[in-house]
Amino acid sequence: MKTEYVYQCNIPASLTQQNNAPYVGKKITWGQCPILYSELLNELKQCNADKQAIKQITEGK
């Protein structure tokens, strides 16, 4: 993986804030698995959307 540094870009703070990890207790039931999966998938989609938005900003689009 290549590390790229971006300087002097006006990236909104909302795009660089940490995403919320769903709560997982000490014990999880099989019934909770689909809910947890859905929450994790939604957070992953948000992370990817944030990365795409940052990429557009840094590329000047």
Short mmCIF file of N, CA, C and O in Angstrom, two decimals:
data_model
loop_
_atom_site.label_atom_id
_atom_site.label_comp_id
_atom_site.label_asym_id
_atom_site.label_seq_id
_atom_site.Cartn_x
_atom_site.Cartn_y
_atom_site.Cartn_z
N MET A 1 0.84 -1.17 0.00
CA MET A 1 0.00 0.00 0.00
C MET A 1 0.89 1.24 0.00
O MET A 1 1.85 1.32 0.72
N LYS A 2 0.53 2.20 -0.79
CA LYS A 2 1.28 3.44 -0.94
C LYS A 2 0.66 4.51 -0.05
O LYS A 2 -0.54 4.70 -0.03
N THR A 3 1.50 5.23 0.68
CA THR A 3 1.03 6.33 1.52
C THR A 3 1.16 7.62 0.75
O THR A 3 2.22 7.92 0.20
N GLU A 4 0.07 8.36 0.68
CA GLU A 4 0.08 9.66 0.02
C GLU A 4 -0.25 10.72 1.05
O GLU A 4 -1.09 10.52 1.91
N TYR A 5 0.43 11.86 0.94
CA TYR A 5 0.19 12.96 1.85
C TYR A 5 -0.49 14.09 1.11
O TYR A 5 -0.12 14.42 0.00
N VAL A 6 -1.50 14.66 1.73
CA VAL A 6 -2.26 15.73 1.13
C VAL A 6 -2.09 16.96 2.01
O VAL A 6 -2.31 16.91 3.21
N TYR A 7 -1.69 18.06 1.40
CA TYR A 7 -1.46 19.28 2.15
C TYR A 7 -2.42 20.38 1.70
O TYR A 7 -2.74 20.50 0.54
N GLN A 8 -2.86 21.17 2.66
CA GLN A 8 -3.67 22.34 2.43
C GLN A 8 -4.94 22.07 1.63
O GLN A 8 -5.24 22.73 0.65
N CYS A 9 -5.67 21.07 2.07
CA CYS A 9 -6.97 20.78 1.48
C CYS A 9 -8.04 21.12 2.51
O CYS A 9 -7.85 20.87 3.70
N ASN A 10 -9.11 21.66 2.06
CA ASN A 10 -10.22 21.98 2.96
C ASN A 10 -11.17 20.79 3.05
O ASN A 10 -12.20 20.76 2.41
N ILE A 11 -10.78 19.82 3.86
CA ILE A 11 -11.59 18.62 4.03
C ILE A 11 -12.48 18.83 5.26
O ILE A 11 -11.98 19.10 6.34
N PRO A 12 -13.79 18.69 5.10
CA PRO A 12 -14.69 18.87 6.24
C PRO A 12 -14.37 17.88 7.37
O PRO A 12 -14.05 16.72 7.12
N ALA A 13 -14.45 18.36 8.59
CA ALA A 13 -14.14 17.51 9.75
C ALA A 13 -15.03 16.28 9.79
O ALA A 13 -14.61 15.23 10.26
N SER A 14 -16.25 16.39 9.29
CA SER A 14 -17.17 15.25 9.32
C SER A 14 -16.65 14.06 8.52
O SER A 14 -16.99 12.92 8.80
N LEU A 15 -15.79 14.32 7.54
CA LEU A 15 -15.25 13.23 6.72
C LEU A 15 -14.06 12.56 7.37
O LEU A 15 -13.66 11.46 6.95
N THR A 16 -13.48 13.18 8.38
CA THR A 16 -12.30 12.60 9.02
C THR A 16 -12.59 12.11 10.43
O THR A 16 -11.70 11.62 11.10
N GLN A 17 -13.85 12.23 10.86
CA GLN A 17 -14.21 11.74 12.20
C GLN A 17 -14.34 10.23 12.19
O GLN A 17 -14.65 9.62 11.16
N GLN A 18 -14.12 9.66 13.34
CA GLN A 18 -14.20 8.22 13.49
C GLN A 18 -15.65 7.75 13.30
O GLN A 18 -16.58 8.39 13.75
N ASN A 19 -15.81 6.63 12.61
CA ASN A 19 -17.14 6.05 12.46
C ASN A 19 -17.50 5.26 13.70
O ASN A 19 -16.64 4.76 14.42
N ASN A 20 -18.79 5.14 13.94
CA ASN A 20 -19.27 4.44 15.13
C ASN A 20 -19.25 2.93 14.93
O ASN A 20 -19.85 2.43 13.98
N ALA A 21 -18.57 2.24 15.81
CA ALA A 21 -18.59 0.78 15.76
C ALA A 21 -19.83 0.31 16.51
O ALA A 21 -20.13 0.82 17.59
N PRO A 22 -20.56 -0.64 15.95
CA PRO A 22 -21.73 -1.16 16.66
C PRO A 22 -21.32 -1.81 17.98
O PRO A 22 -20.23 -2.37 18.11
N TYR A 23 -22.18 -1.71 18.97
CA TYR A 23 -21.90 -2.31 20.28
C TYR A 23 -22.01 -3.83 20.18
O TYR A 23 -22.98 -4.36 19.65
N VAL A 24 -20.99 -4.50 20.68
CA VAL A 24 -21.02 -5.95 20.76
C VAL A 24 -20.75 -6.32 22.21
O VAL A 24 -19.67 -6.04 22.74
N GLY A 25 -21.73 -6.90 22.84
CA GLY A 25 -21.58 -7.29 24.24
C GLY A 25 -20.65 -8.49 24.38
O GLY A 25 -20.12 -9.03 23.40
N LYS A 26 -20.48 -8.91 25.63
CA LYS A 26 -19.61 -10.07 25.89
C LYS A 26 -20.19 -11.35 25.31
O LYS A 26 -19.47 -12.24 24.91
N LYS A 27 -21.51 -11.39 25.25
CA LYS A 27 -22.18 -12.57 24.68
C LYS A 27 -23.07 -12.08 23.55
O LYS A 27 -23.77 -11.09 23.67
N ILE A 28 -23.03 -12.78 22.46
CA ILE A 28 -23.87 -12.44 21.31
C ILE A 28 -24.64 -13.70 20.90
O ILE A 28 -24.09 -14.80 20.92
N THR A 29 -25.89 -13.51 20.57
CA THR A 29 -26.73 -14.65 20.17
C THR A 29 -26.76 -14.75 18.65
O THR A 29 -26.44 -13.80 17.95
N TRP A 30 -27.18 -15.90 18.19
CA TRP A 30 -27.31 -16.08 16.74
C TRP A 30 -28.34 -15.11 16.17
O TRP A 30 -28.21 -14.64 15.05
N GLY A 31 -29.34 -14.79 16.93
CA GLY A 31 -30.36 -13.86 16.48
C GLY A 31 -29.84 -12.44 16.32
O GLY A 31 -30.38 -11.65 15.54
N GLN A 32 -28.80 -12.09 17.07
CA GLN A 32 -28.21 -10.76 16.97
C GLN A 32 -27.25 -10.63 15.78
O GLN A 32 -26.95 -9.52 15.36
N CYS A 33 -26.77 -11.75 15.26
CA CYS A 33 -25.79 -11.72 14.17
C CYS A 33 -26.27 -10.95 12.93
O CYS A 33 -25.52 -10.13 12.40
N PRO A 34 -27.50 -11.18 12.44
CA PRO A 34 -27.94 -10.41 11.26
C PRO A 34 -28.01 -8.91 11.52
O PRO A 34 -27.69 -8.10 10.65
N ILE A 35 -28.39 -8.53 12.73
CA ILE A 35 -28.45 -7.11 13.07
C ILE A 35 -27.05 -6.51 13.09
O ILE A 35 -26.80 -5.44 12.52
N LEU A 36 -26.13 -7.21 13.74
CA LEU A 36 -24.74 -6.75 13.81
C LEU A 36 -24.14 -6.65 12.41
O LEU A 36 -23.48 -5.68 12.07
N TYR A 37 -24.40 -7.66 11.58
CA TYR A 37 -23.91 -7.66 10.20
C TYR A 37 -24.42 -6.43 9.45
O TYR A 37 -23.65 -5.74 8.76
N SER A 38 -25.69 -6.13 9.59
CA SER A 38 -26.27 -4.98 8.92
C SER A 38 -25.64 -3.68 9.39
O SER A 38 -25.33 -2.80 8.59
N GLU A 39 -25.44 -3.55 10.70
CA GLU A 39 -24.82 -2.34 11.25
C GLU A 39 -23.38 -2.19 10.76
O GLU A 39 -22.95 -1.09 10.40
N LEU A 40 -22.64 -3.27 10.74
CA LEU A 40 -21.26 -3.23 10.25
C LEU A 40 -21.19 -2.86 8.77
O LEU A 40 -20.34 -2.09 8.35
N LEU A 41 -22.10 -3.42 7.99
CA LEU A 41 -22.14 -3.12 6.57
C LEU A 41 -22.45 -1.65 6.33
O LEU A 41 -21.84 -1.00 5.47
N ASN A 42 -23.37 -1.09 7.10
CA ASN A 42 -23.70 0.33 6.98
C ASN A 42 -22.51 1.21 7.32
O ASN A 42 -22.26 2.22 6.65
N GLU A 43 -21.75 0.85 8.36
CA GLU A 43 -20.57 1.64 8.74
C GLU A 43 -19.50 1.54 7.66
O GLU A 43 -18.82 2.52 7.35
N LEU A 44 -19.34 0.35 7.06
CA LEU A 44 -18.37 0.19 5.98
C LEU A 44 -18.75 1.05 4.78
O LEU A 44 -17.90 1.71 4.17
N LYS A 45 -20.03 1.08 4.44
CA LYS A 45 -20.49 1.92 3.33
C LYS A 45 -20.21 3.40 3.61
O LYS A 45 -19.80 4.14 2.72
N GLN A 46 -20.42 3.82 4.86
CA GLN A 46 -20.15 5.21 5.22
C GLN A 46 -18.66 5.52 5.12
O GLN A 46 -18.27 6.59 4.64
N CYS A 47 -17.82 4.60 5.56
CA CYS A 47 -16.36 4.80 5.45
C CYS A 47 -15.96 4.96 3.99
O CYS A 47 -15.16 5.84 3.64
N ASN A 48 -16.49 4.11 3.13
CA ASN A 48 -16.16 4.19 1.71
C ASN A 48 -16.67 5.48 1.09
O ASN A 48 -16.00 6.08 0.25
N ALA A 49 -17.85 5.93 1.50
CA ALA A 49 -18.39 7.19 0.98
C ALA A 49 -17.51 8.36 1.43
O ALA A 49 -17.24 9.28 0.64
N ASP A 50 -17.05 8.34 2.68
CA ASP A 50 -16.16 9.39 3.18
C ASP A 50 -14.85 9.41 2.40
O ASP A 50 -14.36 10.48 2.03
N LYS A 51 -14.28 8.24 2.16
CA LYS A 51 -13.03 8.17 1.39
C LYS A 51 -13.22 8.71 -0.01
O LYS A 51 -12.36 9.42 -0.55
N GLN A 52 -14.33 8.38 -0.63
CA GLN A 52 -14.61 8.86 -1.98
C GLN A 52 -14.75 10.39 -1.99
O GLN A 52 -14.24 11.06 -2.89
N ALA A 53 -15.42 10.93 -0.98
CA ALA A 53 -15.59 12.38 -0.90
C ALA A 53 -14.23 13.07 -0.70
O ALA A 53 -13.95 14.11 -1.33
N ILE A 54 -13.38 12.50 0.15
CA ILE A 54 -12.05 13.07 0.35
C ILE A 54 -11.25 13.01 -0.93
O ILE A 54 -10.55 13.95 -1.29
N LYS A 55 -11.34 11.91 -1.64
CA LYS A 55 -10.62 11.76 -2.90
C LYS A 55 -11.08 12.84 -3.91
O LYS A 55 -10.24 13.43 -4.59
N GLN A 56 -12.37 13.08 -3.99
CA GLN A 56 -12.87 14.10 -4.91
C GLN A 56 -12.35 15.49 -4.52
O GLN A 56 -12.01 16.29 -5.38
N ILE A 57 -12.29 15.77 -3.22
CA ILE A 57 -11.80 17.06 -2.76
C ILE A 57 -10.32 17.22 -3.11
O ILE A 57 -9.90 18.27 -3.62
N THR A 58 -9.54 16.19 -2.86
CA THR A 58 -8.08 16.28 -3.07
C THR A 58 -7.73 16.30 -4.55
O THR A 58 -6.69 16.81 -4.93
N GLU A 59 -8.59 15.74 -5.38
CA GLU A 59 -8.35 15.77 -6.82
C GLU A 59 -8.94 17.01 -7.48
O GLU A 59 -8.83 17.19 -8.68
N GLY A 60 -9.61 17.83 -6.68
CA GLY A 60 -10.15 19.08 -7.19
C GLY A 60 -11.42 18.93 -8.02
O GLY A 60 -11.69 19.73 -8.89
N LYS A 61 -12.18 17.93 -7.75
CA LYS A 61 -13.43 17.70 -8.51
C LYS A 61 -14.61 18.22 -7.76
O LYS A 61 -14.66 18.35 -6.60
#
